PDB file of C-alpha atoms in Angstrom:
ATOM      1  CA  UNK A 276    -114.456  46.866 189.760  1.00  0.00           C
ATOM      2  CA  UNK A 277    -113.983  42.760 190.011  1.00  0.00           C
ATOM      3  CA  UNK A 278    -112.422  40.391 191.582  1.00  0.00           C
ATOM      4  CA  UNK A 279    -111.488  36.554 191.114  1.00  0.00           C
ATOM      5  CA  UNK A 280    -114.433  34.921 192.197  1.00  0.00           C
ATOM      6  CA  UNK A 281    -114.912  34.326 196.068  1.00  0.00           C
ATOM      7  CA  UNK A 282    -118.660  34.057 197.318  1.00  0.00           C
ATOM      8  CA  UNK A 283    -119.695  36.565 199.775  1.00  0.00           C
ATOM      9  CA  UNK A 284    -122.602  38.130 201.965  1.00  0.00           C
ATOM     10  CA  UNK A 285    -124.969  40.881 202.502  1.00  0.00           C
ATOM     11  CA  UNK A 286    -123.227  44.160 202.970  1.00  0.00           C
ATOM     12  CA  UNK A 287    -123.075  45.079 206.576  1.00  0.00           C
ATOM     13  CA  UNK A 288    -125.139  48.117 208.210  1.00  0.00           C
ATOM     14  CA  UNK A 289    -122.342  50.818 209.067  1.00  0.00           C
ATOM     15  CA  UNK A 290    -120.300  53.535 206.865  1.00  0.00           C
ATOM     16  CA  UNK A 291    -116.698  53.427 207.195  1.00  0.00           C
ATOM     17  CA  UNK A 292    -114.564  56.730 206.389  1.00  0.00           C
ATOM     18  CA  UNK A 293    -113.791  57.064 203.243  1.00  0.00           C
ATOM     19  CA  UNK A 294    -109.907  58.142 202.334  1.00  0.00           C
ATOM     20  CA  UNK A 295    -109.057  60.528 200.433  1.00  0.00           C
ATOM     21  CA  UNK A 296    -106.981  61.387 196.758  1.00  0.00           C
ATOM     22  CA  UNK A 297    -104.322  63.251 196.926  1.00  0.00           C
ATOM     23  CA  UNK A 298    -103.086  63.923 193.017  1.00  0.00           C
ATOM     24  CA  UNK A 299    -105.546  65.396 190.436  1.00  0.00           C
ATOM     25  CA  UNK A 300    -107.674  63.475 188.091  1.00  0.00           C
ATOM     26  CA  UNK A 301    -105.387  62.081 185.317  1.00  0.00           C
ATOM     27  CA  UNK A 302    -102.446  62.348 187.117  1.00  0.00           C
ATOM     28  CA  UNK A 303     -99.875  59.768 186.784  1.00  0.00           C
ATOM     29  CA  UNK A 304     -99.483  57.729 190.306  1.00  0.00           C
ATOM     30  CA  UNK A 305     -96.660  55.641 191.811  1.00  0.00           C
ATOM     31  CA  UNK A 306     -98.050  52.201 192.525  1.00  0.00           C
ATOM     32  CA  UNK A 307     -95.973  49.193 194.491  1.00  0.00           C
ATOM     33  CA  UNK A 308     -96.257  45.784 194.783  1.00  0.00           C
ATOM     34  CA  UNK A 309     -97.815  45.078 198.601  1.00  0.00           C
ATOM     35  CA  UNK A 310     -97.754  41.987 200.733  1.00  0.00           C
ATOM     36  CA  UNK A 311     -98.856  40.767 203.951  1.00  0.00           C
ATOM     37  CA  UNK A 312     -97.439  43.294 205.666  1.00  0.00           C
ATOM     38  CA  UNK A 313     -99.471  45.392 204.391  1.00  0.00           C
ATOM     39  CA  UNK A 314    -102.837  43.285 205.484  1.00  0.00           C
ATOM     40  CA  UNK A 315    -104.149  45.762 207.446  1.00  0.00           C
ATOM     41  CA  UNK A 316    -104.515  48.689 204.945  1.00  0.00           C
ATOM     42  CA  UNK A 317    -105.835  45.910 202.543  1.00  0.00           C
ATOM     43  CA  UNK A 318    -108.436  44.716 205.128  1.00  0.00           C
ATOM     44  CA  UNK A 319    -109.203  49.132 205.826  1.00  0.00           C
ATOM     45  CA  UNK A 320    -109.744  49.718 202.308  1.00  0.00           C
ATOM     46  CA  UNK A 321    -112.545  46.673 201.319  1.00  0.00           C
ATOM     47  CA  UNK A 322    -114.396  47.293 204.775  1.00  0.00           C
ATOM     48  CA  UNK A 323    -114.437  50.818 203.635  1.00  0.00           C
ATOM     49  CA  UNK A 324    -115.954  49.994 200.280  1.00  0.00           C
ATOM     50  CA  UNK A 325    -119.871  50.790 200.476  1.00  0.00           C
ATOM     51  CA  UNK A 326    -122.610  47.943 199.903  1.00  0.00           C
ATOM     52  CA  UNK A 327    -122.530  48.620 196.075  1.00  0.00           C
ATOM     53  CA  UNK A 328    -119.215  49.113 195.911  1.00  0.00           C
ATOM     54  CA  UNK A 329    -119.086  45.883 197.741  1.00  0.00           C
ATOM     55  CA  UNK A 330    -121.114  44.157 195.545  1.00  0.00           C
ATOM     56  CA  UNK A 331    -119.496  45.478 192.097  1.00  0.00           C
ATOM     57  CA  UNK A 332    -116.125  44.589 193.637  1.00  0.00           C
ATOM     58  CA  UNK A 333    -117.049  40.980 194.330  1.00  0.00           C
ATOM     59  CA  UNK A 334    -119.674  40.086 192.467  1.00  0.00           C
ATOM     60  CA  UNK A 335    -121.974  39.650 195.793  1.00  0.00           C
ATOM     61  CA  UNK A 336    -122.794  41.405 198.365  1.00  0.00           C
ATOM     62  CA  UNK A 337    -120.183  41.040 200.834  1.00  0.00           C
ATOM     63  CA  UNK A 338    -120.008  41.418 204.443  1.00  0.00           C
ATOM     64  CA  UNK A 339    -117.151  42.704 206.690  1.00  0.00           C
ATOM     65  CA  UNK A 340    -116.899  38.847 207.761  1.00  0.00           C
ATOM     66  CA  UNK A 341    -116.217  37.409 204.275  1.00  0.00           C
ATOM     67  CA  UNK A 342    -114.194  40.338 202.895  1.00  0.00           C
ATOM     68  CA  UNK A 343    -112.121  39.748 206.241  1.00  0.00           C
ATOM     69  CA  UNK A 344    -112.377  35.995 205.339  1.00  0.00           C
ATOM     70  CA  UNK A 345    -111.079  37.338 201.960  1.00  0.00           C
ATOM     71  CA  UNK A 346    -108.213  38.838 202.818  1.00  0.00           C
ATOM     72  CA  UNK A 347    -107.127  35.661 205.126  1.00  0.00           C
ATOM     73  CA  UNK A 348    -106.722  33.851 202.295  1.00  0.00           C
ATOM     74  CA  UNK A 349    -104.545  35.833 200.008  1.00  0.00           C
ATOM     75  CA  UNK A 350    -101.689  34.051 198.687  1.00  0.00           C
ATOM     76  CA  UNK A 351     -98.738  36.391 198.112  1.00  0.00           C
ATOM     77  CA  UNK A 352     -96.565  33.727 197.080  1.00  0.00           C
ATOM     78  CA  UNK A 353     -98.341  33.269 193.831  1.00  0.00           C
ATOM     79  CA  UNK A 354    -100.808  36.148 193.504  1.00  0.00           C
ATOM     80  CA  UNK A 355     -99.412  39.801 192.590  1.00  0.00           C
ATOM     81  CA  UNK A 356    -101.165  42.755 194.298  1.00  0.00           C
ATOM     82  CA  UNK A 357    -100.637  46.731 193.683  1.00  0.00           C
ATOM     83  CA  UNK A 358    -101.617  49.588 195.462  1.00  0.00           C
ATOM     84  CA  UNK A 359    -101.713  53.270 195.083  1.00  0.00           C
ATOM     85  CA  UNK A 360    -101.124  55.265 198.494  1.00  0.00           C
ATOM     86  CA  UNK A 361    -102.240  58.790 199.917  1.00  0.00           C
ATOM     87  CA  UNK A 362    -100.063  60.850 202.006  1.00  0.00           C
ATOM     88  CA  UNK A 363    -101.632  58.926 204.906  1.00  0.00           C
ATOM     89  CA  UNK A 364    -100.411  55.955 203.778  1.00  0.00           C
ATOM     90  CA  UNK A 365    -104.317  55.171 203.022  1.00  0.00           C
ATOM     91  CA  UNK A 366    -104.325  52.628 200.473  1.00  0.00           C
ATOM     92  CA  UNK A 367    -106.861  54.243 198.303  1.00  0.00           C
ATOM     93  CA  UNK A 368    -106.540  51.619 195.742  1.00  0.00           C
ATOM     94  CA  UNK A 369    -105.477  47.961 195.011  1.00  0.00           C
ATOM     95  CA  UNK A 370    -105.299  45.148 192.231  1.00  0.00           C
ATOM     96  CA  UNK A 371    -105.452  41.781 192.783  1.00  0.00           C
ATOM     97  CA  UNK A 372    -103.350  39.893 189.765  1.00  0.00           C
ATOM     98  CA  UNK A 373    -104.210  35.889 190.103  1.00  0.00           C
ATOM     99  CA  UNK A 374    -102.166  33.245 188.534  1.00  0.00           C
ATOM    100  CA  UNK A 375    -104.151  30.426 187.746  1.00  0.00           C
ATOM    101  CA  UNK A 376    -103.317  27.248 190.066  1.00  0.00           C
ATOM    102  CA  UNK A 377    -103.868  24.620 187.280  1.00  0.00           C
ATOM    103  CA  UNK A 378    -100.931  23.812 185.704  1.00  0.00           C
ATOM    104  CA  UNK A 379    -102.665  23.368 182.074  1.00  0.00           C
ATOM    105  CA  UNK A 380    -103.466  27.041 182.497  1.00  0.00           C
ATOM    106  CA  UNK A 381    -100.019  28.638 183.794  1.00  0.00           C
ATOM    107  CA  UNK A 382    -100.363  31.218 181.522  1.00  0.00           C
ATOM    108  CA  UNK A 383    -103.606  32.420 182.066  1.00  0.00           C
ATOM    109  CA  UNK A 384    -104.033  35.085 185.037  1.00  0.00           C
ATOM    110  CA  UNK A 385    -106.985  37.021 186.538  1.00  0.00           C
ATOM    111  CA  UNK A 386    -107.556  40.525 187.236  1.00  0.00           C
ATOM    112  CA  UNK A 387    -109.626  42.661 189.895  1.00  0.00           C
ATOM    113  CA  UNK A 388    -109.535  46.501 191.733  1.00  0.00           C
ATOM    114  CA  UNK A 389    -111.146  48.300 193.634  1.00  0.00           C
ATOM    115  CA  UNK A 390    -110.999  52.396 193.961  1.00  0.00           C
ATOM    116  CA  UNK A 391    -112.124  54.385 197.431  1.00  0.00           C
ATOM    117  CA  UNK A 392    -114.735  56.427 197.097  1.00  0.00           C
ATOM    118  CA  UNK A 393    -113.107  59.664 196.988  1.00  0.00           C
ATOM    119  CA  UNK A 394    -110.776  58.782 195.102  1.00  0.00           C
ATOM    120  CA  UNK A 395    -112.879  57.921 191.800  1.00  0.00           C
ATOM    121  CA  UNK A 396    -112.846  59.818 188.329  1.00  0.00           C
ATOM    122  CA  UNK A 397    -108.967  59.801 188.573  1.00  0.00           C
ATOM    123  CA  UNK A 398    -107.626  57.184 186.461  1.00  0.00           C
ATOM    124  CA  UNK A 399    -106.731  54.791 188.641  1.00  0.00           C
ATOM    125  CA  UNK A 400    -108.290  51.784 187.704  1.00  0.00           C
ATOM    126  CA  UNK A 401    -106.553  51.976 184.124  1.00  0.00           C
ATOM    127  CA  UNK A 402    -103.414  52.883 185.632  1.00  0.00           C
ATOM    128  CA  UNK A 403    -103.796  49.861 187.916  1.00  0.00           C
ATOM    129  CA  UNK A 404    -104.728  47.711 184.705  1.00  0.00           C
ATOM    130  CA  UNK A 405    -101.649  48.717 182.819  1.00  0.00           C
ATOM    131  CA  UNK A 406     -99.094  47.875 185.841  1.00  0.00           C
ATOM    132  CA  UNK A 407    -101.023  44.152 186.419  1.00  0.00           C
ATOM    133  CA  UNK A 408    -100.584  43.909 182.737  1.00  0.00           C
ATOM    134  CA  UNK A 409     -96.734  44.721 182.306  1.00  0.00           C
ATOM    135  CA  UNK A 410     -96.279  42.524 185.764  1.00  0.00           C
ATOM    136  CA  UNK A 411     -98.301  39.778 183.698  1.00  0.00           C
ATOM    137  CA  UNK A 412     -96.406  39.461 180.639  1.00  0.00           C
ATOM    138  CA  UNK A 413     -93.159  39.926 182.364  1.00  0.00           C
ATOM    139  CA  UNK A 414     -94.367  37.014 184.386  1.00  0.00           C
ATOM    140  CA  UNK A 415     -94.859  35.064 181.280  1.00  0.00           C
ATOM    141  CA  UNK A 416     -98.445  35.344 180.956  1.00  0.00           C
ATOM    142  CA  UNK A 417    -100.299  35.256 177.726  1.00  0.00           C
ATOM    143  CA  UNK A 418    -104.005  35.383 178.633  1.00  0.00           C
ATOM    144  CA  UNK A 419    -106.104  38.202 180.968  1.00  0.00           C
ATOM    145  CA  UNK A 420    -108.879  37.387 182.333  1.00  0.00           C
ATOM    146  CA  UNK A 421    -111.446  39.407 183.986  1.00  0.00           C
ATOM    147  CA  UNK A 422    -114.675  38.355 185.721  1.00  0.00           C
ATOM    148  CA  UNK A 423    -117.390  41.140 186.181  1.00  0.00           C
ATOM    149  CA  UNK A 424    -120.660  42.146 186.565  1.00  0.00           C
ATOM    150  CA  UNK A 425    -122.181  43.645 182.857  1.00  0.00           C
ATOM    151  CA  UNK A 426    -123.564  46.755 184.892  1.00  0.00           C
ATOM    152  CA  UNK A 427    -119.893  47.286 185.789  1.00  0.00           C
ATOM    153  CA  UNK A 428    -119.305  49.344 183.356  1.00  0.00           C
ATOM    154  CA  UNK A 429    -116.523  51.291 184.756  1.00  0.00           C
ATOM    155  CA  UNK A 430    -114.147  48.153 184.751  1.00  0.00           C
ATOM    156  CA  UNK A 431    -115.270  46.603 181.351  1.00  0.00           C
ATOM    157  CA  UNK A 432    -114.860  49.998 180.009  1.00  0.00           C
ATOM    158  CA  UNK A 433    -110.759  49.688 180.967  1.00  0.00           C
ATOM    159  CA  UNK A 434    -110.877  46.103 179.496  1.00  0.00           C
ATOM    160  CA  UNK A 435    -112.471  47.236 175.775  1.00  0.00           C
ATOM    161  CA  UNK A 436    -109.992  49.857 175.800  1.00  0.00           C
ATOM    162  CA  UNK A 437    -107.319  47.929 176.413  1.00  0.00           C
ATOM    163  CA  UNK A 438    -108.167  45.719 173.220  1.00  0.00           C
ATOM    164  CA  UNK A 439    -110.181  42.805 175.282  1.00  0.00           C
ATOM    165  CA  UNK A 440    -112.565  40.850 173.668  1.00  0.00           C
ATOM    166  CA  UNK A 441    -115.984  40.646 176.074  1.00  0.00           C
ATOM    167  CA  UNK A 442    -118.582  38.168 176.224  1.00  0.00           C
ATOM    168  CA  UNK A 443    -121.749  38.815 178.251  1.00  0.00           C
ATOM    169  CA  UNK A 444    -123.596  35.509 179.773  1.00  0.00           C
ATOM    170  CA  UNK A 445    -126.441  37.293 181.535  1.00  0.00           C
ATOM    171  CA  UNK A 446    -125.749  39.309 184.303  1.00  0.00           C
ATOM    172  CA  UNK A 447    -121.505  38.967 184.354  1.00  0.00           C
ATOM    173  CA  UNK A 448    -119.365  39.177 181.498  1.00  0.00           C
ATOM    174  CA  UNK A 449    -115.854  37.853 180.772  1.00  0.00           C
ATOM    175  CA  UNK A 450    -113.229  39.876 179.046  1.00  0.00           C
ATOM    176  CA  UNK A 451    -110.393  38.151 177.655  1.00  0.00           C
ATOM    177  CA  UNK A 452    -106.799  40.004 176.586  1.00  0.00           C
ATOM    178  CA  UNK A 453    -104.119  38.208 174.836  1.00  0.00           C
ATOM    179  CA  UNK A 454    -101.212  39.800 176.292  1.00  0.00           C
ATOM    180  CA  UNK A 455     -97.822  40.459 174.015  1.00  0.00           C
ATOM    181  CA  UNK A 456     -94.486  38.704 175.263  1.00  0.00           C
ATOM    182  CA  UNK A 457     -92.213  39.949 178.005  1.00  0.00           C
ATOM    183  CA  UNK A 458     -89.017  41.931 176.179  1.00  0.00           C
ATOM    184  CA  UNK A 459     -86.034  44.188 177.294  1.00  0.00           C
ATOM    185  CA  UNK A 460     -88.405  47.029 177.708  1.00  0.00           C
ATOM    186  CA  UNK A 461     -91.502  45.722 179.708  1.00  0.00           C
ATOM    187  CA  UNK A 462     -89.099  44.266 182.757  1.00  0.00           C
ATOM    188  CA  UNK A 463     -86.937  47.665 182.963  1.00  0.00           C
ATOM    189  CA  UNK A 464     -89.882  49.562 182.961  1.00  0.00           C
ATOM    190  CA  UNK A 465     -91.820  47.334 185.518  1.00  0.00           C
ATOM    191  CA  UNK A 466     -88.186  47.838 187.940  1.00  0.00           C
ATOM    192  CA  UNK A 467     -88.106  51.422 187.940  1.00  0.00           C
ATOM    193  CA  UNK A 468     -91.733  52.091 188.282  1.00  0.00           C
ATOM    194  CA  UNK A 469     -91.490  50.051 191.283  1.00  0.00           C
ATOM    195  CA  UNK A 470     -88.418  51.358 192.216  1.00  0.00           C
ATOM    196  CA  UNK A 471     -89.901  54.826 191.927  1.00  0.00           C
ATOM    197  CA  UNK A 472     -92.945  53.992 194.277  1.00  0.00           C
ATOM    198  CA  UNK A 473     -91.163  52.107 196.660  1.00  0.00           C
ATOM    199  CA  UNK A 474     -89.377  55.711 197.347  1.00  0.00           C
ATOM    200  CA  UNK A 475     -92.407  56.886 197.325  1.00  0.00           C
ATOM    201  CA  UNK A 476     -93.818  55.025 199.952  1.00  0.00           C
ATOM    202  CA  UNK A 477     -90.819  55.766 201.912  1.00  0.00           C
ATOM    203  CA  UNK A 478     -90.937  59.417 201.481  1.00  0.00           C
ATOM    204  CA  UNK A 479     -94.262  59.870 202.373  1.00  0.00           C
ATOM    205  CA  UNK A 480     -93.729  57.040 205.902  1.00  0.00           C
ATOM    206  CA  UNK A 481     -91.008  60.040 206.708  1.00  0.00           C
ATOM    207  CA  UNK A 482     -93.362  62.606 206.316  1.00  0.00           C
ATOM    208  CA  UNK A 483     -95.957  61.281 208.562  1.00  0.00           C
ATOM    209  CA  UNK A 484     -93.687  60.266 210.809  1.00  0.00           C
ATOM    210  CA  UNK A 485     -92.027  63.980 211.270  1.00  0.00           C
ATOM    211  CA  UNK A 486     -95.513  65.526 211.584  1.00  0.00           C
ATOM    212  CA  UNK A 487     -96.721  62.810 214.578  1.00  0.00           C
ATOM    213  CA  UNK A 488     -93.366  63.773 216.262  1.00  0.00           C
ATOM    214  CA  UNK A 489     -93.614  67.923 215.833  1.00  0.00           C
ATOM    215  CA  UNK A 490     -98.045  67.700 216.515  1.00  0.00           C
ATOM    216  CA  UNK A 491     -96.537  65.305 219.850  1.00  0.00           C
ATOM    217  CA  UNK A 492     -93.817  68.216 220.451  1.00  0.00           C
ATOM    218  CA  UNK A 493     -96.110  70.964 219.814  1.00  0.00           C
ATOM    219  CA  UNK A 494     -98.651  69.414 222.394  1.00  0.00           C
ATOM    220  CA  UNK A 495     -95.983  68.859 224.973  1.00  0.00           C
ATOM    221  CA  UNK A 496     -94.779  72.322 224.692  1.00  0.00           C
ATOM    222  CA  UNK A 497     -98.472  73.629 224.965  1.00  0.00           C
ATOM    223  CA  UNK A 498     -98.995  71.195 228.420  1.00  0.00           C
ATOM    224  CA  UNK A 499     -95.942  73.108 229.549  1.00  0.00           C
ATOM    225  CA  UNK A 500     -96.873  76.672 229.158  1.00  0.00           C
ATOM    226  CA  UNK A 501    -100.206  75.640 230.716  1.00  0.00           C
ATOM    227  CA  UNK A 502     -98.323  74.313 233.698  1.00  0.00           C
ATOM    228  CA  UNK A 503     -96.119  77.526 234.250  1.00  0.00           C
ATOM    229  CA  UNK A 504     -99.379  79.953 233.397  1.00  0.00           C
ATOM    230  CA  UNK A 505    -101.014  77.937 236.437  1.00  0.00           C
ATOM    231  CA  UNK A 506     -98.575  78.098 238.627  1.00  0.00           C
ATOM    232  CA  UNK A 507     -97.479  81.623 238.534  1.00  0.00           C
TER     233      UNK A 507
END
């Protein structure tokens, strides 16, 4: 896991739940562009990240005050961000795609995630990789970078794969991935797998909607039959 840089804290003292997978390891996952509407279940998932998780994610240790500081700040005009949702409309995990704001470096972006604990060991954080990357080029960048820790294995194991070249400095490393140009194929493909997890999203909103209105019916009804059984 990384993260454009952004200093942080010591990890705070408490546990937060941790959300759940739904889809088995390997599996294929619909994953959507988010925005500030969606603040909230980005500010659930990093408070729910654990003090190494934390730390691997950011490069410090963070605390719920900076990661909320963090969030604030998020500029969804120029950044890109990506999520992958549970049937609770969890966000489980997210990518943070940064454009660079110098203008000499316009083509140059940089890329972090971060995956929920119980949802590890499924893929995700390649899967996440591949859609920032297709976004990327499409967006007419040519350079990937990505900022992590060298015992973050996990995420520069997704960047070696994907053909980066790495350079350690010490504790953090820097992988850097020339990306190919946009074409025909990359933007269609980038529209309908939005497209197909923007229904997604929807279908599963609908879902969790119906069952809070039948558990809110089914309790209503039960208060009911209580009622009559008391007063017969």
């Amino acid at each position: 896991m990384s993260t454009p840089h952004t200093p942080l804290a010591p990890p705070p003292s408490h546990a937060a739940p941790v959300p759940a997978a739904d889809h088995a390891p390997g599996a294929t996952v619909p994953i959507r562009s988010i925005g500030a509407k969606h603040l909230q279940a980005i500010e659930a998932h990093l408070l729910a990240l654990e003090p190494q998780d934390r730390y691997l994610r950011f490069g410090y240790s963070a605390s719920d005050e900076h990661i909320l500081k963090y969030v604030a700040q998020l500029n969804f005009e120029r950044d890109e961000l990506f999520g992958i949702f549970n049937r609770k409309l969890e966000l489980i995990a997210m990518a943070h795609l940064a454009f660079s704001v110098d203008p000499s470096f316009k083509s140059c972006a940089e890329f972090g995630v971060s995956v929920a604990k119980g949802a590890r060991a499924r893929g995700y954080g390649s899967q996440l990789f591949n859609r920032a990357v297709m976004h990327a080029r499409n967006e007419g960048v040519n350079q990937l970078f990505i900022h992590a820790l060298s015992e973050n294995t996990a995420m520069l194991k997704i960047a070696r794969k994907a053909g980066a070249r790495i350079e350690r400095d010490g504790s953090e490393s820097e992988a850097h991935l020339v990306l190919p140009p946009a074409n025909f194929d990359s933007r269609m493909i980038e529209l309908f797998n939005e497209q197909i997890a923007i229904t997604d999203y929807h279908l599963k909103a609908r879902a969790r909607r119906f069952w809070r209105f039948l558990s809110l019916l089914q309790g209503a009804r039960g208060a009911e039959i209580k009622t009559e059984t008391l007063s017969e």
